[in-house]
Short mmCIF file of N, CA, C and O in Angstrom, two decimals:
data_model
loop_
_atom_site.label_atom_id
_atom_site.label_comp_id
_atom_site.label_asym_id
_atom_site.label_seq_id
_atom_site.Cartn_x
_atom_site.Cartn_y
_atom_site.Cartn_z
N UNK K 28 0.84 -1.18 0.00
CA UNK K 28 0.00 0.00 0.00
C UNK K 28 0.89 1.24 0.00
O UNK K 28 1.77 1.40 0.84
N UNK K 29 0.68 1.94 -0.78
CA UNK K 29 1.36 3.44 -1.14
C UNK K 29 0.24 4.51 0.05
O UNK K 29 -0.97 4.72 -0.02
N UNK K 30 1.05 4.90 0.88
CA UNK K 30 0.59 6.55 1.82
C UNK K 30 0.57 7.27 0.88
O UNK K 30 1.25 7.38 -0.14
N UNK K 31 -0.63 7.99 1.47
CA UNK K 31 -0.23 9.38 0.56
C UNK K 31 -0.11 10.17 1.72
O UNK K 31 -0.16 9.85 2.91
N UNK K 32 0.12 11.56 1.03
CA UNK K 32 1.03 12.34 1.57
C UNK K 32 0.44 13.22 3.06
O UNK K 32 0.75 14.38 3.34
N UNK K 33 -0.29 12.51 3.69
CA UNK K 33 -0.62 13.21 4.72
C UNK K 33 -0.16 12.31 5.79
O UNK K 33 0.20 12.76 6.88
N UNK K 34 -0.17 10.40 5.38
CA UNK K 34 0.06 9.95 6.08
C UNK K 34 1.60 9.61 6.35
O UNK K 34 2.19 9.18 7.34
N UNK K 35 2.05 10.01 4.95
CA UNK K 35 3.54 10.17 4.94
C UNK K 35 4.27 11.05 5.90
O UNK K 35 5.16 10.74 6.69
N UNK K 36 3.61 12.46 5.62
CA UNK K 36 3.91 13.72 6.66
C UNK K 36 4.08 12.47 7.69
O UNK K 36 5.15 11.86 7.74
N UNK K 37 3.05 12.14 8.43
CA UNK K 37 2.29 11.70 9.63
C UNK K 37 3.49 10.71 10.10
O UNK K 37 3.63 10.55 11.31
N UNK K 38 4.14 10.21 9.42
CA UNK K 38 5.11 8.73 9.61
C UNK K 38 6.31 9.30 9.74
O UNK K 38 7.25 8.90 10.43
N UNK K 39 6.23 10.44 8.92
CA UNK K 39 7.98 11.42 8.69
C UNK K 39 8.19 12.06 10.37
O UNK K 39 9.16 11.98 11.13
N UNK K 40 7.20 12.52 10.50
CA UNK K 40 6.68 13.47 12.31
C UNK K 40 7.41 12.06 12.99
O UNK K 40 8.47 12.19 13.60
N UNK K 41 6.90 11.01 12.87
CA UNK K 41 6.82 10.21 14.21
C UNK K 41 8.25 9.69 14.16
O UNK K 41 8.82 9.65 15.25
N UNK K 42 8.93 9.30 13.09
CA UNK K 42 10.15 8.73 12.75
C UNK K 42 11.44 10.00 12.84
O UNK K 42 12.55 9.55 13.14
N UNK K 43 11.38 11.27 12.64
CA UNK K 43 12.61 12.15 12.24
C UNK K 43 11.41 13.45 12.80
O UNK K 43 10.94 14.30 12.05
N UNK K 44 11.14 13.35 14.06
CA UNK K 44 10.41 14.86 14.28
C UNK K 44 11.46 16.24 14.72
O UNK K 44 11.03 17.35 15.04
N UNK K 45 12.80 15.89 14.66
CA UNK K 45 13.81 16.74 14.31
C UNK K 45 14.42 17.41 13.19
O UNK K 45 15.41 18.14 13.15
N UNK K 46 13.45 16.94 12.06
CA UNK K 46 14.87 16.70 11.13
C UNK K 46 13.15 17.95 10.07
O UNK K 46 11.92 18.02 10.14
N UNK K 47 14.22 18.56 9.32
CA UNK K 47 13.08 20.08 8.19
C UNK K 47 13.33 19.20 7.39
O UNK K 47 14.41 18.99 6.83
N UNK K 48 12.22 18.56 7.27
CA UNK K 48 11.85 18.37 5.95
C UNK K 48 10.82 18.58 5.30
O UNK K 48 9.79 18.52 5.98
N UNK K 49 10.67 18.83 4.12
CA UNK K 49 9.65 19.13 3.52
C UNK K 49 8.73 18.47 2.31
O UNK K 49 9.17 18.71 1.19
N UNK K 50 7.55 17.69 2.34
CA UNK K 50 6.57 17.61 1.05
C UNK K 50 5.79 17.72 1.04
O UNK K 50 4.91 17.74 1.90
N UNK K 51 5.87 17.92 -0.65
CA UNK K 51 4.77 18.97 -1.73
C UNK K 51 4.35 18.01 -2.79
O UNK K 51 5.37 17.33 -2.95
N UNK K 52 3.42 17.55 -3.60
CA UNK K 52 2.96 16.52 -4.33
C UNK K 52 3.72 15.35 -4.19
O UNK K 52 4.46 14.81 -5.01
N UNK K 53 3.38 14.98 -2.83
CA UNK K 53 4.08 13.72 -2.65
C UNK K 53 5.45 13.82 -3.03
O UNK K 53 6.04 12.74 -3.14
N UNK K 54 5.92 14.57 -3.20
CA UNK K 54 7.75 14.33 -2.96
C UNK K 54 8.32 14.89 -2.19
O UNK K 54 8.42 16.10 -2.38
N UNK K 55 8.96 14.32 -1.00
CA UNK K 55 9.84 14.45 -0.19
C UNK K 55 11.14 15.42 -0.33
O UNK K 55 12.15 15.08 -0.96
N UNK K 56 10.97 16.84 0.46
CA UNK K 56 12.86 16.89 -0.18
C UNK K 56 13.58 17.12 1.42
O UNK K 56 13.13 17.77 2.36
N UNK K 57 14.69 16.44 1.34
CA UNK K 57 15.01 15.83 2.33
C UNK K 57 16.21 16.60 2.79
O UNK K 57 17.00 16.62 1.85
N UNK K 58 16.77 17.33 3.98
CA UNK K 58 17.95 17.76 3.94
C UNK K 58 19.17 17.23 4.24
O UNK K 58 19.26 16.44 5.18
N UNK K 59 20.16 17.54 3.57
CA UNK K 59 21.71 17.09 3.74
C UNK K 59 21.99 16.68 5.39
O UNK K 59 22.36 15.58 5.81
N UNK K 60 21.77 17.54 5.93
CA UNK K 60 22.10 17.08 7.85
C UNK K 60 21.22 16.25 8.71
O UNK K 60 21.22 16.14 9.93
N UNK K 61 20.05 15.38 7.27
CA UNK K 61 18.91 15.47 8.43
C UNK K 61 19.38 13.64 8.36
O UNK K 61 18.37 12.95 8.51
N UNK K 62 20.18 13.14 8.24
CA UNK K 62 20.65 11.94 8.29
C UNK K 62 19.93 11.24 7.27
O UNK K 62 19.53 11.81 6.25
N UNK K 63 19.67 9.43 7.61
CA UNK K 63 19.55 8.89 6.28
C UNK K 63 17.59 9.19 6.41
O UNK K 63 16.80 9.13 7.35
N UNK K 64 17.46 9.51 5.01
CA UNK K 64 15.75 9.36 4.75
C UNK K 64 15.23 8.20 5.33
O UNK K 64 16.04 7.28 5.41
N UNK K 65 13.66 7.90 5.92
CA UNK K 65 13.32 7.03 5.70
C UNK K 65 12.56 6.65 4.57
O UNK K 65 11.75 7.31 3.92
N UNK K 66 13.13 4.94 4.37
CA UNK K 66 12.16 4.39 3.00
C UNK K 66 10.62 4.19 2.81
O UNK K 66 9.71 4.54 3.55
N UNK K 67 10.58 3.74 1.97
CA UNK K 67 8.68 3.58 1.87
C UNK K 67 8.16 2.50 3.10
O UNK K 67 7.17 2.69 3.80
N UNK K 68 8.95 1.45 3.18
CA UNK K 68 9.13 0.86 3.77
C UNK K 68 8.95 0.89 4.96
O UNK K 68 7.93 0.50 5.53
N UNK K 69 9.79 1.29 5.39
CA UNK K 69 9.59 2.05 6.99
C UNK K 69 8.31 3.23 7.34
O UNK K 69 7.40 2.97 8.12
N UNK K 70 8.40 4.22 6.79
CA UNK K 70 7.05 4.92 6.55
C UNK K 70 6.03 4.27 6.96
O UNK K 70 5.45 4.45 8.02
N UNK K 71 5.58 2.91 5.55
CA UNK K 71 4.23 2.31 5.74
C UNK K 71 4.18 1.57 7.06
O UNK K 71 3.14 1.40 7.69
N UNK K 72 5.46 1.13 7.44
CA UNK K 72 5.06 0.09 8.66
C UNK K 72 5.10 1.45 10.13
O UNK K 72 4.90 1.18 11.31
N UNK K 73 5.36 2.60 9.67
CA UNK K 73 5.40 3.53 11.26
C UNK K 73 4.04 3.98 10.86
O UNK K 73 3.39 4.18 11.89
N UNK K 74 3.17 4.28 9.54
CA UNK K 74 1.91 4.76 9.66
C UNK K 74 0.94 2.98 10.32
O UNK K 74 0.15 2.92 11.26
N UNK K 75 1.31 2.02 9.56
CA UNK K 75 0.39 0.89 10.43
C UNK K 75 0.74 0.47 11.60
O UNK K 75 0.26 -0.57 12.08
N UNK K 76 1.65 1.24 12.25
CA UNK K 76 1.78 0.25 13.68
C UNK K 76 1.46 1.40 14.30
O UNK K 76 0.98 1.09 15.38
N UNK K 77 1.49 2.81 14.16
CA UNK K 77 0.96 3.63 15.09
C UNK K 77 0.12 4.62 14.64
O UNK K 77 -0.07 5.57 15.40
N UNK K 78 -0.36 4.61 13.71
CA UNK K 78 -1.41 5.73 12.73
C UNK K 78 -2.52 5.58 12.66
O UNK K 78 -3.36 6.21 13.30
N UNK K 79 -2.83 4.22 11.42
CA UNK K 79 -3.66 3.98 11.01
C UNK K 79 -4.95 3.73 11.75
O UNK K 79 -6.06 4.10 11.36
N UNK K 80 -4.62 2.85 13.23
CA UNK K 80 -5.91 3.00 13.56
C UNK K 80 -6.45 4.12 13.87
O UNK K 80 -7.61 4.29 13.49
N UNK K 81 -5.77 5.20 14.67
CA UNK K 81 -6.37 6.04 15.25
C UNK K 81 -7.25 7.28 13.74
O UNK K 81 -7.95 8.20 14.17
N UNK K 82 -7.14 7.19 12.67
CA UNK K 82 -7.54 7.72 11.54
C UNK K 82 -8.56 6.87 11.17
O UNK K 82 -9.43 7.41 10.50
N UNK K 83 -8.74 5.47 11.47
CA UNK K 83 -9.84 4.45 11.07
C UNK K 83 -10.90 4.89 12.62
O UNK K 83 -12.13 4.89 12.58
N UNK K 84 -10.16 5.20 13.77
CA UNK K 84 -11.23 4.97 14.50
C UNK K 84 -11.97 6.20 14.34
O UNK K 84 -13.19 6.14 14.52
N UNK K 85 -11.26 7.68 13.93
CA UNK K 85 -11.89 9.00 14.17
C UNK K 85 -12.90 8.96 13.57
O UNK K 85 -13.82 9.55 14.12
N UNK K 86 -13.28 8.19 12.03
CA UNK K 86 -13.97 8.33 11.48
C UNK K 86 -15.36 7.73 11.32
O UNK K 86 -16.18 7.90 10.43
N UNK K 87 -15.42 6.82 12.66
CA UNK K 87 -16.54 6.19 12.88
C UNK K 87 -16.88 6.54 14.02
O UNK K 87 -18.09 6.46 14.25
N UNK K 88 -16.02 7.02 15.08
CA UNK K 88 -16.53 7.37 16.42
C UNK K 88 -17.54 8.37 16.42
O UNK K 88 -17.29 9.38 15.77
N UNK K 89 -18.98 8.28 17.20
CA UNK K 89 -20.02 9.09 17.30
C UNK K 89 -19.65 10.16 16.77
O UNK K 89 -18.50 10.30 16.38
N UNK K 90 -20.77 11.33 16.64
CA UNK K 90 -20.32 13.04 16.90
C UNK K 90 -19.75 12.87 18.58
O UNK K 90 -19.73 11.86 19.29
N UNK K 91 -19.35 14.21 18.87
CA UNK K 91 -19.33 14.36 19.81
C UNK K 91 -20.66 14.88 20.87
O UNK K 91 -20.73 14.86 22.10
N UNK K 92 -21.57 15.30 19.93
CA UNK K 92 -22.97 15.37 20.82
C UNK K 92 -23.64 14.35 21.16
O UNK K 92 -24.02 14.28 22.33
N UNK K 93 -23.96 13.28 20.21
CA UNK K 93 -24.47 12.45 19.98
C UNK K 93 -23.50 11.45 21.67
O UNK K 93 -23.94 10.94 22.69
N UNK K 94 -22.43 11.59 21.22
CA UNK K 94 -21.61 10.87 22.33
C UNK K 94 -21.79 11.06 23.87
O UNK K 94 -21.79 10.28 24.83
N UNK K 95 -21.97 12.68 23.68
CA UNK K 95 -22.77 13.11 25.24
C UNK K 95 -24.27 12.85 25.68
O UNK K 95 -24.71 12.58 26.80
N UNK K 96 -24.81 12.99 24.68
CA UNK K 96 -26.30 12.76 24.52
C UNK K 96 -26.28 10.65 25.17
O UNK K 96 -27.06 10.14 25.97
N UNK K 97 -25.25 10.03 24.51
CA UNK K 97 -25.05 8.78 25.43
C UNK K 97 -25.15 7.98 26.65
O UNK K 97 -25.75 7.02 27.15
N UNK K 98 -23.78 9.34 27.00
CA UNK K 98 -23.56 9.48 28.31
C UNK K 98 -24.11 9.95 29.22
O UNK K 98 -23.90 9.69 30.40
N UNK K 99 -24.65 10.48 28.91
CA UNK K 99 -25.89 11.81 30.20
C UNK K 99 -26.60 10.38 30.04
O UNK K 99 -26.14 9.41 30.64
N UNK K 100 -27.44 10.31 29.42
CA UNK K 100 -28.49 8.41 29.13
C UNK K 100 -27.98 7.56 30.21
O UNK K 100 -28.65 7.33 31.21
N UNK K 101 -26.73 7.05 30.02
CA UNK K 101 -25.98 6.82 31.04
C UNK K 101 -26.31 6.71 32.20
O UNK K 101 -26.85 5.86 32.91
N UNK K 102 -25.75 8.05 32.31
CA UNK K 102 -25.55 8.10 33.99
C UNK K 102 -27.20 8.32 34.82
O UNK K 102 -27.47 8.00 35.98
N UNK K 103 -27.97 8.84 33.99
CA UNK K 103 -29.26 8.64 34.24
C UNK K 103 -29.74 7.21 34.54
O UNK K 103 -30.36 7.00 35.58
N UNK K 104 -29.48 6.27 33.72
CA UNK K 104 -29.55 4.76 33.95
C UNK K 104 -28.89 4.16 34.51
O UNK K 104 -28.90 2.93 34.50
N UNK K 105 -27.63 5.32 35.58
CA UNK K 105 -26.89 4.45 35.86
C UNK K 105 -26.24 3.05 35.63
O UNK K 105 -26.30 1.91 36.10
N UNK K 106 -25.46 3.87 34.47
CA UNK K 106 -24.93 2.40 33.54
C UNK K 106 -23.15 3.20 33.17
O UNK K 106 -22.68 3.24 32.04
N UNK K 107 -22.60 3.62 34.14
CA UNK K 107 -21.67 4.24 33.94
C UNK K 107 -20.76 3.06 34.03
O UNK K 107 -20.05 3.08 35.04
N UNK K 108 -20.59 2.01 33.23
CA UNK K 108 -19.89 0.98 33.64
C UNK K 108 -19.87 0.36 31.96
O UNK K 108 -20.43 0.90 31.00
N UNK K 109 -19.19 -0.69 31.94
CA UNK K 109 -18.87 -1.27 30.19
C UNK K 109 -20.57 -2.16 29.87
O UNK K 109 -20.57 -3.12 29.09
N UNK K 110 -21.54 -1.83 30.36
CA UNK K 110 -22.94 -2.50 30.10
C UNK K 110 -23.73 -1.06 29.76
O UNK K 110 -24.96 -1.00 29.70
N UNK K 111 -22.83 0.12 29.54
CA UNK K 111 -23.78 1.41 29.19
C UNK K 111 -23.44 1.49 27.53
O UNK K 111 -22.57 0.77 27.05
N UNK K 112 -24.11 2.31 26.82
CA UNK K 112 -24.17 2.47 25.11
C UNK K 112 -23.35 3.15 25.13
O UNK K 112 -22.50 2.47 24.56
N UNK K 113 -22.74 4.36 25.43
CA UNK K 113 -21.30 5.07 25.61
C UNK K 113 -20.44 4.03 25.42
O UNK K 113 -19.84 3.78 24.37
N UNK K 114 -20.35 3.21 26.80
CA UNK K 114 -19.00 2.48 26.38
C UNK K 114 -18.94 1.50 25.49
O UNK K 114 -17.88 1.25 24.91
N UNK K 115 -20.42 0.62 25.19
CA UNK K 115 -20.47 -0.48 23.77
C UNK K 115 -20.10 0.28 22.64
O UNK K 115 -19.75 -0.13 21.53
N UNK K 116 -20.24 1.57 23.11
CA UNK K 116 -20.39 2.50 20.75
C UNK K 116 -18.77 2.50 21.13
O UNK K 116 -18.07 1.63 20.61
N UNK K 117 -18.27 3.30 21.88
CA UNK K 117 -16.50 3.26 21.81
C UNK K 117 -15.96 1.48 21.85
O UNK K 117 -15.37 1.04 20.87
N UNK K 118 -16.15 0.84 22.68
CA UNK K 118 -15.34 -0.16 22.40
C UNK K 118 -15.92 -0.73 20.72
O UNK K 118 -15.07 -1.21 19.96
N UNK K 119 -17.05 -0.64 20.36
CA UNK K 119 -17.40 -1.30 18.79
C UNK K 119 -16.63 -0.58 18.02
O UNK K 119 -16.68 -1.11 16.91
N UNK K 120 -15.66 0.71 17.98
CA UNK K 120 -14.92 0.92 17.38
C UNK K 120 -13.42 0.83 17.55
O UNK K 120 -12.54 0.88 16.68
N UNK K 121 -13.32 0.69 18.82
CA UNK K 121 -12.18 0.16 19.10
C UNK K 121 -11.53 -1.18 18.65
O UNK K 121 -10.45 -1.53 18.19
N UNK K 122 -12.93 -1.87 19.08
CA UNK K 122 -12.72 -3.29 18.59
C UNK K 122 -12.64 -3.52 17.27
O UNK K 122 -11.77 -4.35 16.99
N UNK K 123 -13.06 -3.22 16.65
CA UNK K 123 -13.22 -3.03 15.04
C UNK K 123 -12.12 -2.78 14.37
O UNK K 123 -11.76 -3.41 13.37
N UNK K 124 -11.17 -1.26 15.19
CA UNK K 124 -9.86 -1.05 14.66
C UNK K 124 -8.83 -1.29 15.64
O UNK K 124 -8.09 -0.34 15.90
N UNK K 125 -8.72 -1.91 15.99
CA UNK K 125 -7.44 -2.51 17.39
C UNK K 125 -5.67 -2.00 16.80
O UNK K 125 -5.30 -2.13 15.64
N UNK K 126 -4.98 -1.53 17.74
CA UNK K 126 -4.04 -1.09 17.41
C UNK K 126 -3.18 -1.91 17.09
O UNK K 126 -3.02 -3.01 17.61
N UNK K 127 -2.23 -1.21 15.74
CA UNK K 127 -1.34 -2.46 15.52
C UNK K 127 -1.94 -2.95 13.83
O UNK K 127 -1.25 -3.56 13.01
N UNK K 128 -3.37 -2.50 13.63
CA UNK K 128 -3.96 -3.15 12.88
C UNK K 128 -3.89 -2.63 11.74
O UNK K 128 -4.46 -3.17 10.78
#
């Protein structure tokens, strides 16, 4: 799988968050002092071992009203515990995208 360039940024941050570098249509330009580049290689496996889920989970997790609107339900039903819909809707996405994954 080819990143594109946001998740590239995203892998470049986590791997060399010292180092100016800069890309613009997907190409990397890399500076002389900033030691060796990383490969595609490396990239894809630092966006799937620490990225990807959290970008798979944002995009299914409730609104955030909807999420409070849950929780208030909740605590009204006193169900502030892993048997309330708050915590089944977060773990169904958790579970769904488990880290690592």
């Amino acid at each position: 799988m080819a990143l594109n360039q946001f998740q590239t940024s995203e892998a470049l941050y986590a791997l060399k968050p010292d180092v100016a570098w800069t890309i613009s249509d997907g190409n990397i330009t890399w500076p002389s002092d900033g030691g060796t580049q990383p490969n595609a290689s490396e990239l894809e496996a630092e966006w799937n071992a620490n990225h990807k889920h959290k970008w798979a989970r944002k995009d299914e997790y409730p609104d955030v009203k909807n999420q409070l609107d849950s929780l208030y339900k909740d605590i009204i039903a006193e169900k502030l515990d892993a048997t309330g819909e708050f915590a089944k809707a977060i773990k169904a996405v958790k579970d769904k995208h488990p880290k690592g994954s």
